[in-house]
Amino acid sequence: MSPAIKGWLRKLQKFNQSLSVKLTFMYGGMMFLILIFTAFLAIGSVHYLLMRQLQFDVRMSARQTVFYLDHHGQVDASIFQGQNVLTYVNLVVYNDKGRPILDNIARYEPGEPLTPGQLRQLNETDPDGAHFEIIDTENELTYRYLKRWESADGKVYYLQFIRGAQRERFFIELLIRQILVTVLASLGVTILAGVVLTNKVLAPLRAMKEPLKHIEVNEMGYRIPLPESRDEQYELAVTINRTLDRIEHGVAQQRQFVSDASHELRTPITVINGYTDLLIRWGAQDPETLSESLAAIQAETEYMRQLIEHLLFIARASAGELNIRLRPLETSEIVREVWNGLQIADRQGPHHELYLAANESALIEADDALFKQLLRIFLDNAVKYTPEGRRIMLSATATDAQYIVAIMDEGVGISEKDLPNIFTRFYRVDSSRTKATGGTGLGLAIARDIIDMHHASIEVTSELGSGTTFTITFPLLSEEGSADISPEE
Ligand code: ADP
């Protein structure tokens, strides 16, 4: 294909992608179909009526002429007088040999005689000696009625009534031409009106396009000016502006997250750097410095491992790459598994009084790995923020439609001021920013994500100094949850 044709095709494709062109074509096409259908219907009806009229003219003329002849008793030129033969009907009278003897149209030469076949047909075959036919040649449509008539004295005549359809045909052809011109003209007007109208209707959309072109990630401040009339255009502008607000907020949050994350990563690196410097200079000779530095480096690397794990989880969750597989899950076994893990871990660190108040079995729709992770986040926090020897309790119960997991601790508690923020990424209550607990501030944010993924909900109650209770409520998958209460110290 030559480049010129390709260019034209590309232009045509681009033109065809425009909404106003599509609307106009749709609108014009529909109009064209309606017009053509109406025109066909009108022409068809006119044609049918005219042809019926022709047939009627021929038959009526024959009936009136025969009636006249029956009364008049003989064939002469008087049959052409009066209204016997209707306008445009040609009557030719033939003698018994089939030769024309009378014609209501003056001719220079006598017409053709009747053929022997026609005579035989009229004399022998046709009932009442009458024969009607429509002769449809290539450019002529003729209605012919032949009738045998016998006078009282036994003379036989043949009457031929003929009516051609030239006039009607001419009229219909004229009608078709005129209707076609009208259809094409209306189509032209429709397309023109369509172009003008759709352009007018779409003009506000085009106007909106301009400010949107300026919006970049670094320049999110642009908003579409609101039109005065509160119509669809107004609603669209408001919707787009609100979407932009949300995107702007999301981008700001994302930036904040990236900056917090880099800050959080930089801090342990700085600490590790400081200790390695110290080790290089003095540490190797001083056993106390050596062990302190190694312990700090170990703690910071562990913190970084945790932080990176949390960051990866958040990154995967927001990219939709977590591969969550929600399946019917029997809860009690998993709860017990996580609880056993907690018991083992608690034996190694400062001991707490661990109490599994209830572990009812329920069927929920969940991803088992995420469900485990969720329980661990709350239990780890309970361990971190509860002083040695105090109680940590877990209760998992099922009601008619819900599965409720409550994690209670007699720990440090959270102040009213901090409570609304604990699910925010990187938020840590000031007193928690210590080496001893060393949290990343991402655990509860991840827990909130997991809870949302499971269509569950969470509530927190806490009192500073007395303890905290987190209550997570899952919808039950079915009502099969059977009680398996096994309190355990
Ligand atoms: P972190 O890694 O710091 O524990 P989280 O997102 O898990 O981060 O928790 C956010 C903050 O909420 C914590 O820094 C802590 O101050 C507070 N918090 C969470 N759980 C408890 C709890 N059981 N008792 C007291 N404070 C808690």
Short mmCIF file of C-alpha atoms and ligand atoms in Angstrom, two decimals:
data_model
loop_
_atom_site.label_atom_id
_atom_site.label_comp_id
_atom_site.label_asym_id
_atom_site.label_seq_id
_atom_site.Cartn_x
_atom_site.Cartn_y
_atom_site.Cartn_z
CA MET A 1 0.00 0.00 0.00
CA SER A 2 1.39 3.40 -0.89
CA PRO A 3 2.26 5.80 1.97
CA ALA A 4 -0.32 8.32 0.69
CA ILE A 5 -3.16 5.77 0.95
CA LYS A 6 -1.89 4.67 4.36
CA GLY A 7 -1.89 8.31 5.49
CA TRP A 8 -5.45 8.76 4.29
CA LEU A 9 -6.57 5.58 6.02
CA ARG A 10 -4.95 6.75 9.26
CA LYS A 11 -6.71 10.10 8.94
CA LEU A 12 -10.01 8.35 8.30
CA GLN A 13 -9.49 6.10 11.33
CA LYS A 14 -8.72 9.11 13.53
CA PHE A 15 -11.77 10.92 12.15
CA ASN A 16 -13.91 7.88 12.85
CA GLN A 17 -12.70 7.79 16.46
CA SER A 18 -14.25 11.17 17.18
CA LEU A 19 -17.36 10.90 19.31
CA SER A 20 -19.19 13.59 17.32
CA VAL A 21 -18.57 11.71 14.06
CA LYS A 22 -19.79 8.45 15.61
CA LEU A 23 -22.91 10.12 16.99
CA THR A 24 -23.62 11.84 13.68
CA PHE A 25 -23.21 8.62 11.74
CA MET A 26 -25.45 6.77 14.13
CA TYR A 27 -28.07 9.47 14.07
CA GLY A 28 -27.84 9.92 10.25
CA GLY A 29 -27.91 6.16 9.65
CA MET A 30 -31.01 5.74 11.75
CA MET A 31 -32.71 8.65 10.02
CA PHE A 32 -31.75 7.25 6.60
CA LEU A 33 -33.20 3.84 7.43
CA ILE A 34 -36.45 5.37 8.68
CA LEU A 35 -36.77 7.58 5.60
CA ILE A 36 -36.01 4.74 3.18
CA PHE A 37 -38.47 2.46 4.96
CA THR A 38 -41.20 5.12 4.83
CA ALA A 39 -40.45 5.84 1.16
CA PHE A 40 -40.65 2.13 0.25
CA LEU A 41 -43.90 1.81 2.10
CA ALA A 42 -45.39 4.88 0.41
CA ILE A 43 -44.26 3.88 -3.10
CA GLY A 44 -45.40 0.28 -2.60
CA SER A 45 -48.84 1.38 -1.45
CA VAL A 46 -49.27 3.83 -4.34
CA HIS A 47 -48.17 1.16 -6.82
CA TYR A 48 -50.60 -1.38 -5.39
CA LEU A 49 -53.54 1.04 -5.44
CA LEU A 50 -52.86 2.20 -8.99
CA MET A 51 -52.61 -1.35 -10.33
CA ARG A 52 -55.83 -2.30 -8.63
CA GLN A 53 -57.50 0.72 -10.20
CA LEU A 54 -56.29 -0.33 -13.69
CA GLN A 55 -57.76 -3.77 -13.28
CA PHE A 56 -60.95 -2.25 -12.01
CA ASP A 57 -61.13 0.12 -15.04
CA VAL A 58 -60.81 -2.78 -17.48
CA ARG A 59 -63.35 -5.03 -15.76
CA MET A 60 -65.79 -2.16 -15.17
CA SER A 61 -65.61 -1.06 -18.82
CA ALA A 62 -66.27 -4.66 -19.91
CA ARG A 63 -69.21 -5.06 -17.59
CA GLN A 64 -70.82 -1.78 -18.66
CA THR A 65 -70.28 -2.44 -22.37
CA VAL A 66 -71.74 -5.95 -22.21
CA PHE A 67 -74.67 -4.60 -20.21
CA TYR A 68 -75.21 -1.94 -22.91
CA LEU A 69 -74.93 -4.49 -25.73
CA ASP A 70 -77.38 -6.84 -24.02
CA HIS A 71 -79.92 -4.03 -24.02
CA HIS A 72 -79.00 -2.46 -27.33
CA GLY A 73 -79.01 -5.84 -29.07
CA GLN A 74 -76.43 -5.12 -31.77
CA VAL A 75 -72.88 -3.97 -32.25
CA ASP A 76 -72.34 -0.49 -33.69
CA ALA A 77 -70.35 2.65 -32.92
CA SER A 78 -72.90 3.69 -30.31
CA ILE A 79 -71.18 1.47 -27.78
CA PHE A 80 -68.42 4.10 -27.58
CA GLN A 81 -70.87 6.80 -26.54
CA GLY A 82 -71.70 7.54 -22.96
CA GLN A 83 -69.62 6.17 -20.09
CA ASN A 84 -69.50 2.51 -21.11
CA VAL A 85 -65.77 2.52 -21.67
CA LEU A 86 -63.77 4.30 -19.00
CA THR A 87 -61.05 6.81 -19.85
CA TYR A 88 -57.79 5.36 -21.24
CA VAL A 89 -59.39 1.96 -21.85
CA ASN A 90 -59.11 0.80 -25.47
CA LEU A 91 -62.03 -1.25 -26.76
CA VAL A 92 -61.62 -3.19 -30.01
CA VAL A 93 -64.55 -5.19 -31.34
CA TYR A 94 -63.76 -8.24 -33.50
CA ASN A 95 -66.14 -10.13 -35.77
CA ASP A 96 -66.65 -13.87 -35.47
CA LYS A 97 -63.48 -14.46 -37.56
CA GLY A 98 -61.45 -12.47 -35.08
CA ARG A 99 -60.95 -9.43 -37.38
CA PRO A 100 -61.16 -5.95 -35.84
CA ILE A 101 -64.24 -4.06 -36.95
CA LEU A 102 -64.53 -1.28 -34.38
CA ASP A 103 -61.93 0.56 -32.28
CA ASN A 104 -62.47 3.48 -29.92
CA ILE A 105 -59.03 4.83 -30.81
CA ALA A 106 -58.73 6.14 -34.36
CA ARG A 107 -55.91 4.19 -36.07
CA TYR A 108 -54.41 4.46 -39.54
CA GLU A 109 -54.24 0.74 -39.90
CA PRO A 110 -56.55 -1.87 -38.52
CA GLY A 111 -55.17 -3.71 -35.55
CA GLU A 112 -54.01 -7.29 -35.44
CA PRO A 113 -56.72 -9.93 -35.68
CA LEU A 114 -57.26 -12.34 -32.80
CA THR A 115 -55.17 -15.47 -33.08
CA PRO A 116 -56.86 -18.84 -33.63
CA GLY A 117 -55.64 -19.87 -30.20
CA GLN A 118 -57.36 -16.91 -28.56
CA LEU A 119 -60.57 -17.62 -30.51
CA ARG A 120 -60.49 -21.26 -29.46
CA GLN A 121 -59.91 -20.31 -25.89
CA LEU A 122 -62.82 -17.85 -25.86
CA ASN A 123 -65.19 -20.23 -27.68
CA GLU A 124 -64.34 -23.44 -25.89
CA THR A 125 -62.24 -23.17 -22.77
CA ASP A 126 -63.05 -19.99 -20.83
CA PRO A 127 -66.21 -19.98 -18.80
CA ASP A 128 -68.67 -17.28 -20.02
CA GLY A 129 -66.31 -16.71 -22.94
CA ALA A 130 -64.29 -14.24 -20.88
CA HIS A 131 -60.55 -14.10 -20.36
CA PHE A 132 -58.51 -11.70 -18.21
CA GLU A 133 -54.75 -11.43 -18.37
CA ILE A 134 -51.92 -9.18 -17.35
CA ILE A 135 -49.28 -8.91 -20.04
CA ASP A 136 -46.00 -7.93 -18.44
CA THR A 137 -43.38 -7.35 -21.12
CA GLU A 138 -40.04 -5.76 -20.48
CA ASN A 139 -41.17 -2.16 -20.66
CA GLU A 140 -44.93 -2.47 -20.81
CA LEU A 141 -47.55 -3.64 -18.38
CA THR A 142 -50.96 -4.17 -19.93
CA TYR A 143 -54.26 -5.37 -18.53
CA ARG A 144 -56.39 -7.19 -21.14
CA TYR A 145 -59.91 -8.47 -20.88
CA LEU A 146 -61.38 -10.49 -23.76
CA LYS A 147 -65.09 -11.26 -23.89
CA ARG A 148 -67.17 -13.25 -26.33
CA TRP A 149 -70.59 -11.68 -26.96
CA GLU A 150 -73.42 -13.19 -28.97
CA SER A 151 -76.35 -11.13 -30.28
CA ALA A 152 -79.97 -12.26 -30.15
CA ASP A 153 -79.79 -13.26 -33.84
CA GLY A 154 -76.79 -15.52 -33.16
CA LYS A 155 -73.95 -13.26 -34.40
CA VAL A 156 -70.71 -13.70 -32.46
CA TYR A 157 -68.43 -10.79 -31.58
CA TYR A 158 -65.31 -10.56 -29.49
CA LEU A 159 -64.66 -7.52 -27.34
CA GLN A 160 -61.13 -6.65 -26.25
CA PHE A 161 -60.61 -4.13 -23.43
CA ILE A 162 -57.04 -3.02 -22.97
CA ARG A 163 -55.55 -0.64 -20.47
CA GLY A 164 -51.81 0.06 -20.47
CA ALA A 165 -49.97 1.23 -17.37
CA GLN A 166 -47.63 3.77 -19.03
CA ARG A 167 -49.10 6.81 -17.31
CA GLU A 168 -49.08 5.16 -13.92
CA ARG A 169 -45.61 3.86 -14.48
CA PHE A 170 -44.41 7.32 -15.40
CA PHE A 171 -46.11 8.70 -12.31
CA ILE A 172 -44.47 6.09 -10.04
CA GLU A 173 -41.05 6.68 -11.59
CA LEU A 174 -41.45 10.39 -11.00
CA LEU A 175 -42.56 9.72 -7.43
CA ILE A 176 -39.51 7.48 -6.78
CA ARG A 177 -37.18 10.12 -8.16
CA GLN A 178 -38.74 12.85 -6.07
CA ILE A 179 -38.74 10.76 -2.91
CA LEU A 180 -35.11 9.77 -3.49
CA VAL A 181 -34.10 13.41 -3.89
CA THR A 182 -36.07 14.26 -0.74
CA VAL A 183 -34.44 11.39 1.21
CA LEU A 184 -30.94 12.42 0.11
CA ALA A 185 -31.65 16.07 0.88
CA SER A 186 -33.03 15.16 4.33
CA LEU A 187 -30.02 12.94 4.93
CA GLY A 188 -27.71 15.82 4.08
CA VAL A 189 -29.65 18.14 6.38
CA THR A 190 -29.65 15.47 9.13
CA ILE A 191 -25.88 14.99 8.91
CA LEU A 192 -25.27 18.73 8.89
CA ALA A 193 -27.61 19.24 11.83
CA GLY A 194 -25.98 16.23 13.56
CA VAL A 195 -22.50 17.69 13.14
CA VAL A 196 -23.63 21.09 14.42
CA LEU A 197 -25.64 19.61 17.31
CA THR A 198 -23.08 17.05 18.49
CA ASN A 199 -20.35 19.69 18.27
CA LYS A 200 -22.46 21.97 20.40
CA VAL A 201 -23.23 19.21 22.89
CA LEU A 202 -19.61 18.05 23.06
CA ALA A 203 -18.10 21.54 23.22
CA PRO A 204 -18.15 21.58 27.05
CA LEU A 205 -16.31 18.22 27.09
CA ARG A 206 -13.65 19.65 24.81
CA ALA A 207 -13.41 22.68 27.05
CA MET A 208 -12.77 20.36 30.02
CA LYS A 209 -9.97 18.63 28.14
CA GLU A 210 -7.74 21.71 28.16
CA PRO A 211 -7.23 22.17 31.92
CA LEU A 212 -6.84 18.39 32.32
CA LYS A 213 -3.91 18.45 29.89
CA HIS A 214 -1.95 20.58 32.37
CA ILE A 215 -2.28 18.13 35.21
CA GLU A 216 0.92 16.32 36.01
CA VAL A 217 1.97 14.34 39.06
CA ASN A 218 4.02 17.33 40.18
CA GLU A 219 1.30 19.80 39.34
CA MET A 220 -1.97 18.49 40.61
CA GLY A 221 -3.46 21.86 41.55
CA TYR A 222 -5.52 22.41 38.38
CA ARG A 223 -9.28 21.99 38.66
CA ILE A 224 -11.99 22.31 36.02
CA PRO A 225 -13.88 25.59 36.37
CA LEU A 226 -17.51 24.82 37.29
CA PRO A 227 -20.13 26.00 34.78
CA GLU A 228 -22.98 28.15 36.06
CA SER A 229 -25.84 25.89 35.07
CA ARG A 230 -26.19 22.82 37.30
CA ASP A 231 -26.55 20.35 34.44
CA GLU A 232 -24.73 17.13 33.47
CA GLN A 233 -21.68 19.14 32.52
CA TYR A 234 -21.60 20.59 36.04
CA GLU A 235 -21.92 17.12 37.57
CA LEU A 236 -19.15 15.75 35.37
CA ALA A 237 -16.84 18.63 36.30
CA VAL A 238 -17.58 18.11 40.01
CA THR A 239 -16.95 14.35 39.69
CA ILE A 240 -13.65 14.88 37.84
CA ASN A 241 -12.56 17.51 40.38
CA ARG A 242 -13.36 15.15 43.26
CA THR A 243 -11.44 12.37 41.54
CA LEU A 244 -8.50 14.74 41.15
CA ASP A 245 -8.78 15.62 44.87
CA ARG A 246 -8.58 11.93 45.73
CA ILE A 247 -5.68 11.33 43.35
CA GLU A 248 -3.85 14.35 44.76
CA HIS A 249 -4.41 13.07 48.28
CA GLY A 250 -3.25 9.59 47.25
CA VAL A 251 -0.11 10.98 45.59
CA ALA A 252 0.65 13.06 48.70
CA GLN A 253 0.20 9.98 50.90
CA GLN A 254 2.42 7.98 48.60
CA ARG A 255 5.13 10.65 48.79
CA GLN A 256 4.83 10.79 52.56
CA PHE A 257 5.12 7.01 52.67
CA VAL A 258 8.24 6.96 50.50
CA SER A 259 9.85 9.70 52.57
CA ASP A 260 8.93 7.96 55.87
CA ALA A 261 10.20 4.65 54.56
CA SER A 262 13.53 6.10 53.49
CA HIS A 263 13.86 7.85 56.81
CA GLU A 264 13.11 4.63 58.69
CA LEU A 265 15.68 2.75 56.62
CA ARG A 266 18.30 5.45 56.98
CA THR A 267 18.15 5.47 60.79
CA PRO A 268 19.34 1.88 61.39
CA ILE A 269 21.95 2.23 58.65
CA THR A 270 23.31 5.31 60.40
CA VAL A 271 23.35 3.42 63.69
CA ILE A 272 25.12 0.39 62.14
CA ASN A 273 27.57 2.75 60.47
CA GLY A 274 28.30 4.44 63.81
CA TYR A 275 28.96 1.13 65.55
CA THR A 276 31.17 -0.23 62.76
CA ASP A 277 33.22 3.01 62.93
CA LEU A 278 33.50 2.51 66.65
CA LEU A 279 34.56 -1.10 66.18
CA ILE A 280 37.16 -0.20 63.57
CA ARG A 281 38.68 2.38 65.91
CA TRP A 282 38.50 0.76 69.35
CA GLY A 283 36.10 -2.11 69.45
CA ALA A 284 38.45 -4.96 68.62
CA GLN A 285 40.55 -4.26 71.74
CA ASP A 286 37.70 -3.49 74.13
CA PRO A 287 35.48 -6.54 74.80
CA GLU A 288 32.70 -4.39 76.27
CA THR A 289 32.50 -2.11 73.23
CA LEU A 290 32.72 -5.15 71.01
CA SER A 291 29.77 -6.94 72.56
CA GLU A 292 27.67 -3.74 72.82
CA SER A 293 28.33 -2.90 69.16
CA LEU A 294 27.54 -6.40 67.94
CA ALA A 295 24.30 -6.50 69.96
CA ALA A 296 23.27 -3.11 68.54
CA ILE A 297 24.14 -4.12 64.99
CA GLN A 298 22.17 -7.34 65.41
CA ALA A 299 19.14 -5.43 66.78
CA GLU A 300 19.27 -2.89 63.96
CA THR A 301 19.61 -5.52 61.25
CA GLU A 302 16.68 -7.43 62.75
CA TYR A 303 14.70 -4.19 62.77
CA MET A 304 15.64 -3.58 59.12
CA ARG A 305 14.61 -7.12 58.17
CA GLN A 306 11.23 -6.56 59.78
CA LEU A 307 10.85 -3.14 58.18
CA ILE A 308 11.74 -4.44 54.72
CA GLU A 309 9.29 -7.32 55.14
CA HIS A 310 6.54 -4.88 56.13
CA LEU A 311 7.38 -2.51 53.29
CA LEU A 312 7.33 -5.36 50.79
CA PHE A 313 3.93 -6.48 52.07
CA ILE A 314 2.52 -2.96 51.68
CA ALA A 315 4.06 -2.55 48.21
CA ARG A 316 2.67 -5.89 47.05
CA ALA A 317 -0.75 -5.18 48.56
CA SER A 318 -1.07 -1.82 46.84
CA ALA A 319 0.15 -3.30 43.52
CA GLY A 320 -2.43 -6.10 43.88
CA GLU A 321 0.35 -8.71 43.78
CA LEU A 322 -0.39 -10.41 47.08
CA ASN A 323 -2.03 -13.42 45.48
CA ILE A 324 -4.73 -13.52 48.11
CA ARG A 325 -6.70 -16.74 48.03
CA LEU A 326 -9.89 -16.41 50.02
CA ARG A 327 -11.15 -19.91 50.79
CA PRO A 328 -13.45 -21.47 53.36
CA LEU A 329 -11.28 -21.70 56.46
CA GLU A 330 -11.81 -23.65 59.66
CA THR A 331 -10.49 -21.21 62.27
CA SER A 332 -9.85 -23.16 65.49
CA GLU A 333 -6.81 -25.10 64.29
CA ILE A 334 -5.05 -22.02 62.99
CA VAL A 335 -5.81 -20.07 66.16
CA ARG A 336 -4.34 -22.91 68.19
CA GLU A 337 -1.24 -23.09 65.98
CA VAL A 338 -0.58 -19.34 66.36
CA TRP A 339 -1.28 -19.52 70.11
CA ASN A 340 1.20 -22.40 70.51
CA GLY A 341 3.80 -20.34 68.66
CA LEU A 342 3.19 -17.47 71.05
CA GLN A 343 3.60 -19.74 74.05
CA ILE A 344 6.97 -20.99 72.79
CA ALA A 345 8.18 -17.46 72.01
CA ASP A 346 7.01 -16.14 75.37
CA ARG A 347 9.10 -18.75 77.19
CA GLN A 348 12.25 -17.25 75.64
CA GLY A 349 11.59 -13.59 76.54
CA PRO A 350 9.94 -11.90 79.51
CA HIS A 351 7.09 -14.20 80.59
CA HIS A 352 3.44 -13.21 80.49
CA GLU A 353 0.32 -14.86 81.78
CA LEU A 354 -1.12 -16.28 78.56
CA TYR A 355 -4.79 -17.27 78.58
CA LEU A 356 -6.76 -18.72 75.64
CA ALA A 357 -10.27 -17.97 76.87
CA ALA A 358 -12.16 -19.50 73.95
CA ASN A 359 -11.32 -21.08 70.61
CA GLU A 360 -14.62 -21.79 68.91
CA SER A 361 -14.57 -23.36 65.51
CA ALA A 362 -16.06 -21.30 62.72
CA LEU A 363 -16.04 -21.32 58.94
CA ILE A 364 -14.97 -18.00 57.45
CA GLU A 365 -13.75 -16.99 54.02
CA ALA A 366 -10.10 -16.20 54.47
CA ASP A 367 -6.57 -16.61 53.22
CA ASP A 368 -4.94 -18.84 55.85
CA ALA A 369 -1.50 -17.22 55.66
CA LEU A 370 -2.95 -13.71 56.00
CA PHE A 371 -5.26 -14.81 58.83
CA LYS A 372 -2.24 -16.16 60.72
CA GLN A 373 -0.28 -12.99 60.03
CA LEU A 374 -3.17 -10.91 61.36
CA LEU A 375 -3.33 -12.82 64.65
CA ARG A 376 0.43 -12.61 65.04
CA ILE A 377 0.47 -8.81 64.58
CA PHE A 378 -1.96 -8.31 67.48
CA LEU A 379 -0.38 -10.95 69.71
CA ASP A 380 3.16 -9.63 69.07
CA ASN A 381 1.98 -6.11 69.95
CA ALA A 382 0.29 -7.43 73.09
CA VAL A 383 3.59 -9.08 74.11
CA LYS A 384 5.61 -5.95 73.21
CA TYR A 385 3.40 -3.52 75.10
CA THR A 386 2.57 -5.64 78.16
CA PRO A 387 4.97 -5.69 81.11
CA GLU A 388 6.32 -9.01 82.34
CA GLY A 389 3.95 -11.17 84.37
CA ARG A 390 0.79 -9.39 83.22
CA ARG A 391 -2.04 -11.17 81.44
CA ILE A 392 -2.57 -11.53 77.64
CA MET A 393 -5.83 -13.16 76.64
CA LEU A 394 -7.27 -14.37 73.35
CA SER A 395 -10.89 -15.25 72.80
CA ALA A 396 -12.34 -16.53 69.50
CA THR A 397 -16.11 -16.99 69.50
CA ALA A 398 -18.80 -17.54 66.87
CA THR A 399 -22.30 -16.10 66.92
CA ASP A 400 -25.07 -16.75 64.38
CA ALA A 401 -23.46 -14.72 61.64
CA GLN A 402 -20.12 -13.57 62.97
CA TYR A 403 -16.77 -14.83 64.10
CA ILE A 404 -15.24 -12.57 66.74
CA VAL A 405 -11.58 -12.60 67.77
CA ALA A 406 -10.65 -10.47 70.77
CA ILE A 407 -7.06 -9.88 71.89
CA MET A 408 -6.88 -8.35 75.35
CA ASP A 409 -3.83 -7.32 77.30
CA GLU A 410 -3.08 -5.70 80.64
CA GLY A 411 -0.35 -3.63 79.02
CA VAL A 412 0.60 0.02 78.84
CA GLY A 413 -2.58 1.01 76.99
CA ILE A 414 -3.00 3.73 74.37
CA SER A 415 -4.05 7.31 75.14
CA GLU A 416 -7.27 8.73 73.67
CA LYS A 417 -5.18 11.14 71.62
CA ASP A 418 -3.17 8.34 69.97
CA LEU A 419 -6.00 5.87 69.49
CA PRO A 420 -7.33 7.31 66.16
CA ASN A 421 -3.84 7.20 64.64
CA ILE A 422 -2.49 3.78 65.52
CA PHE A 423 -3.56 2.29 62.16
CA THR A 424 -1.70 4.99 60.21
CA ARG A 425 1.49 3.84 58.53
CA PHE A 426 4.64 4.61 60.55
CA TYR A 427 2.62 6.00 63.44
CA ARG A 428 4.09 5.05 66.79
CA VAL A 429 3.10 6.30 70.18
CA ASP A 430 6.09 8.28 71.43
CA SER A 431 6.73 5.95 74.37
CA SER A 432 6.93 3.03 71.91
CA ARG A 433 9.82 4.50 69.97
CA THR A 434 12.30 2.69 72.13
CA LYS A 435 14.88 0.13 71.38
CA ALA A 436 13.23 -2.39 73.66
CA THR A 437 10.03 -2.66 71.65
CA GLY A 438 11.54 -1.53 68.35
CA GLY A 439 8.39 -1.68 66.22
CA THR A 440 8.25 -0.44 62.66
CA GLY A 441 4.94 1.38 63.07
CA LEU A 442 3.58 -0.63 60.14
CA GLY A 443 2.06 -3.64 61.92
CA LEU A 444 -1.40 -2.21 62.56
CA ALA A 445 -1.50 -0.57 59.10
CA ILE A 446 -0.89 -4.02 57.58
CA ALA A 447 -3.49 -5.50 59.95
CA ARG A 448 -6.04 -2.94 58.71
CA ASP A 449 -5.25 -3.90 55.07
CA ILE A 450 -5.72 -7.61 55.86
CA ILE A 451 -8.97 -6.87 57.70
CA ASP A 452 -10.29 -4.92 54.69
CA MET A 453 -9.31 -7.75 52.33
CA HIS A 454 -11.47 -10.10 54.42
CA HIS A 455 -14.45 -7.73 54.65
CA ALA A 456 -13.99 -7.80 58.39
CA SER A 457 -14.05 -4.91 60.89
CA ILE A 458 -12.01 -3.88 63.90
CA GLU A 459 -12.65 -2.06 67.16
CA VAL A 460 -10.17 -0.92 69.83
CA THR A 461 -10.77 0.01 73.40
CA SER A 462 -7.88 1.02 75.59
CA GLU A 463 -7.07 2.69 78.86
CA LEU A 464 -3.66 4.12 79.57
CA GLY A 465 -1.93 1.97 82.15
CA SER A 466 -4.64 -0.73 82.26
CA GLY A 467 -4.57 -2.43 78.91
CA THR A 468 -5.95 -2.68 75.41
CA THR A 469 -8.55 -4.82 73.65
CA PHE A 470 -8.65 -5.28 69.89
CA THR A 471 -11.85 -6.93 68.58
CA ILE A 472 -11.93 -8.21 65.00
CA THR A 473 -15.27 -9.31 63.54
CA PHE A 474 -15.46 -11.57 60.46
CA PRO A 475 -18.67 -12.49 58.64
CA LEU A 476 -19.36 -16.24 58.94
CA LEU A 477 -19.29 -18.19 55.70
CA SER A 478 -22.05 -20.56 56.82
CA GLU A 479 -23.86 -21.46 59.98
CA GLU A 480 -21.79 -24.59 60.52
CA GLY A 481 -19.78 -23.04 63.35
CA SER A 482 -19.90 -25.52 66.17
CA ALA A 483 -18.87 -24.76 69.71
CA ASP A 484 -15.48 -26.09 70.79
CA ILE A 485 -14.75 -24.05 73.85
CA SER A 486 -11.51 -25.11 75.35
CA PRO A 487 -10.31 -22.59 77.90
CA GLU A 488 -6.67 -23.03 78.59
CA GLU A 489 -4.26 -21.30 80.82
P1 ADP B 1 4.77 -1.09 66.04
O1 ADP B 1 5.59 -1.83 65.09
O2 ADP B 1 5.40 0.16 66.52
O3 ADP B 1 4.20 -1.92 67.11
P2 ADP B 1 2.08 -1.01 65.10
O4 ADP B 1 1.53 -0.47 63.83
O5 ADP B 1 1.89 -2.45 65.33
O6 ADP B 1 3.56 -0.57 65.13
O7 ADP B 1 1.42 -0.19 66.27
C1 ADP B 1 1.34 1.19 66.23
C2 ADP B 1 1.42 1.76 67.61
O8 ADP B 1 0.26 1.43 68.35
C3 ADP B 1 2.55 1.19 68.43
O9 ADP B 1 3.70 1.95 68.25
C4 ADP B 1 2.05 1.26 69.83
O10 ADP B 1 2.35 2.50 70.40
C5 ADP B 1 0.57 1.18 69.68
N1 ADP B 1 0.08 -0.17 70.07
C6 ADP B 1 -0.23 -1.18 69.24
N2 ADP B 1 -0.68 -2.25 69.92
C7 ADP B 1 -0.67 -1.91 71.22
C8 ADP B 1 -1.01 -2.59 72.45
N3 ADP B 1 -1.48 -3.83 72.44
N4 ADP B 1 -0.87 -1.90 73.59
C9 ADP B 1 -0.40 -0.64 73.61
N5 ADP B 1 -0.05 0.04 72.51
C10 ADP B 1 -0.19 -0.58 71.33
#
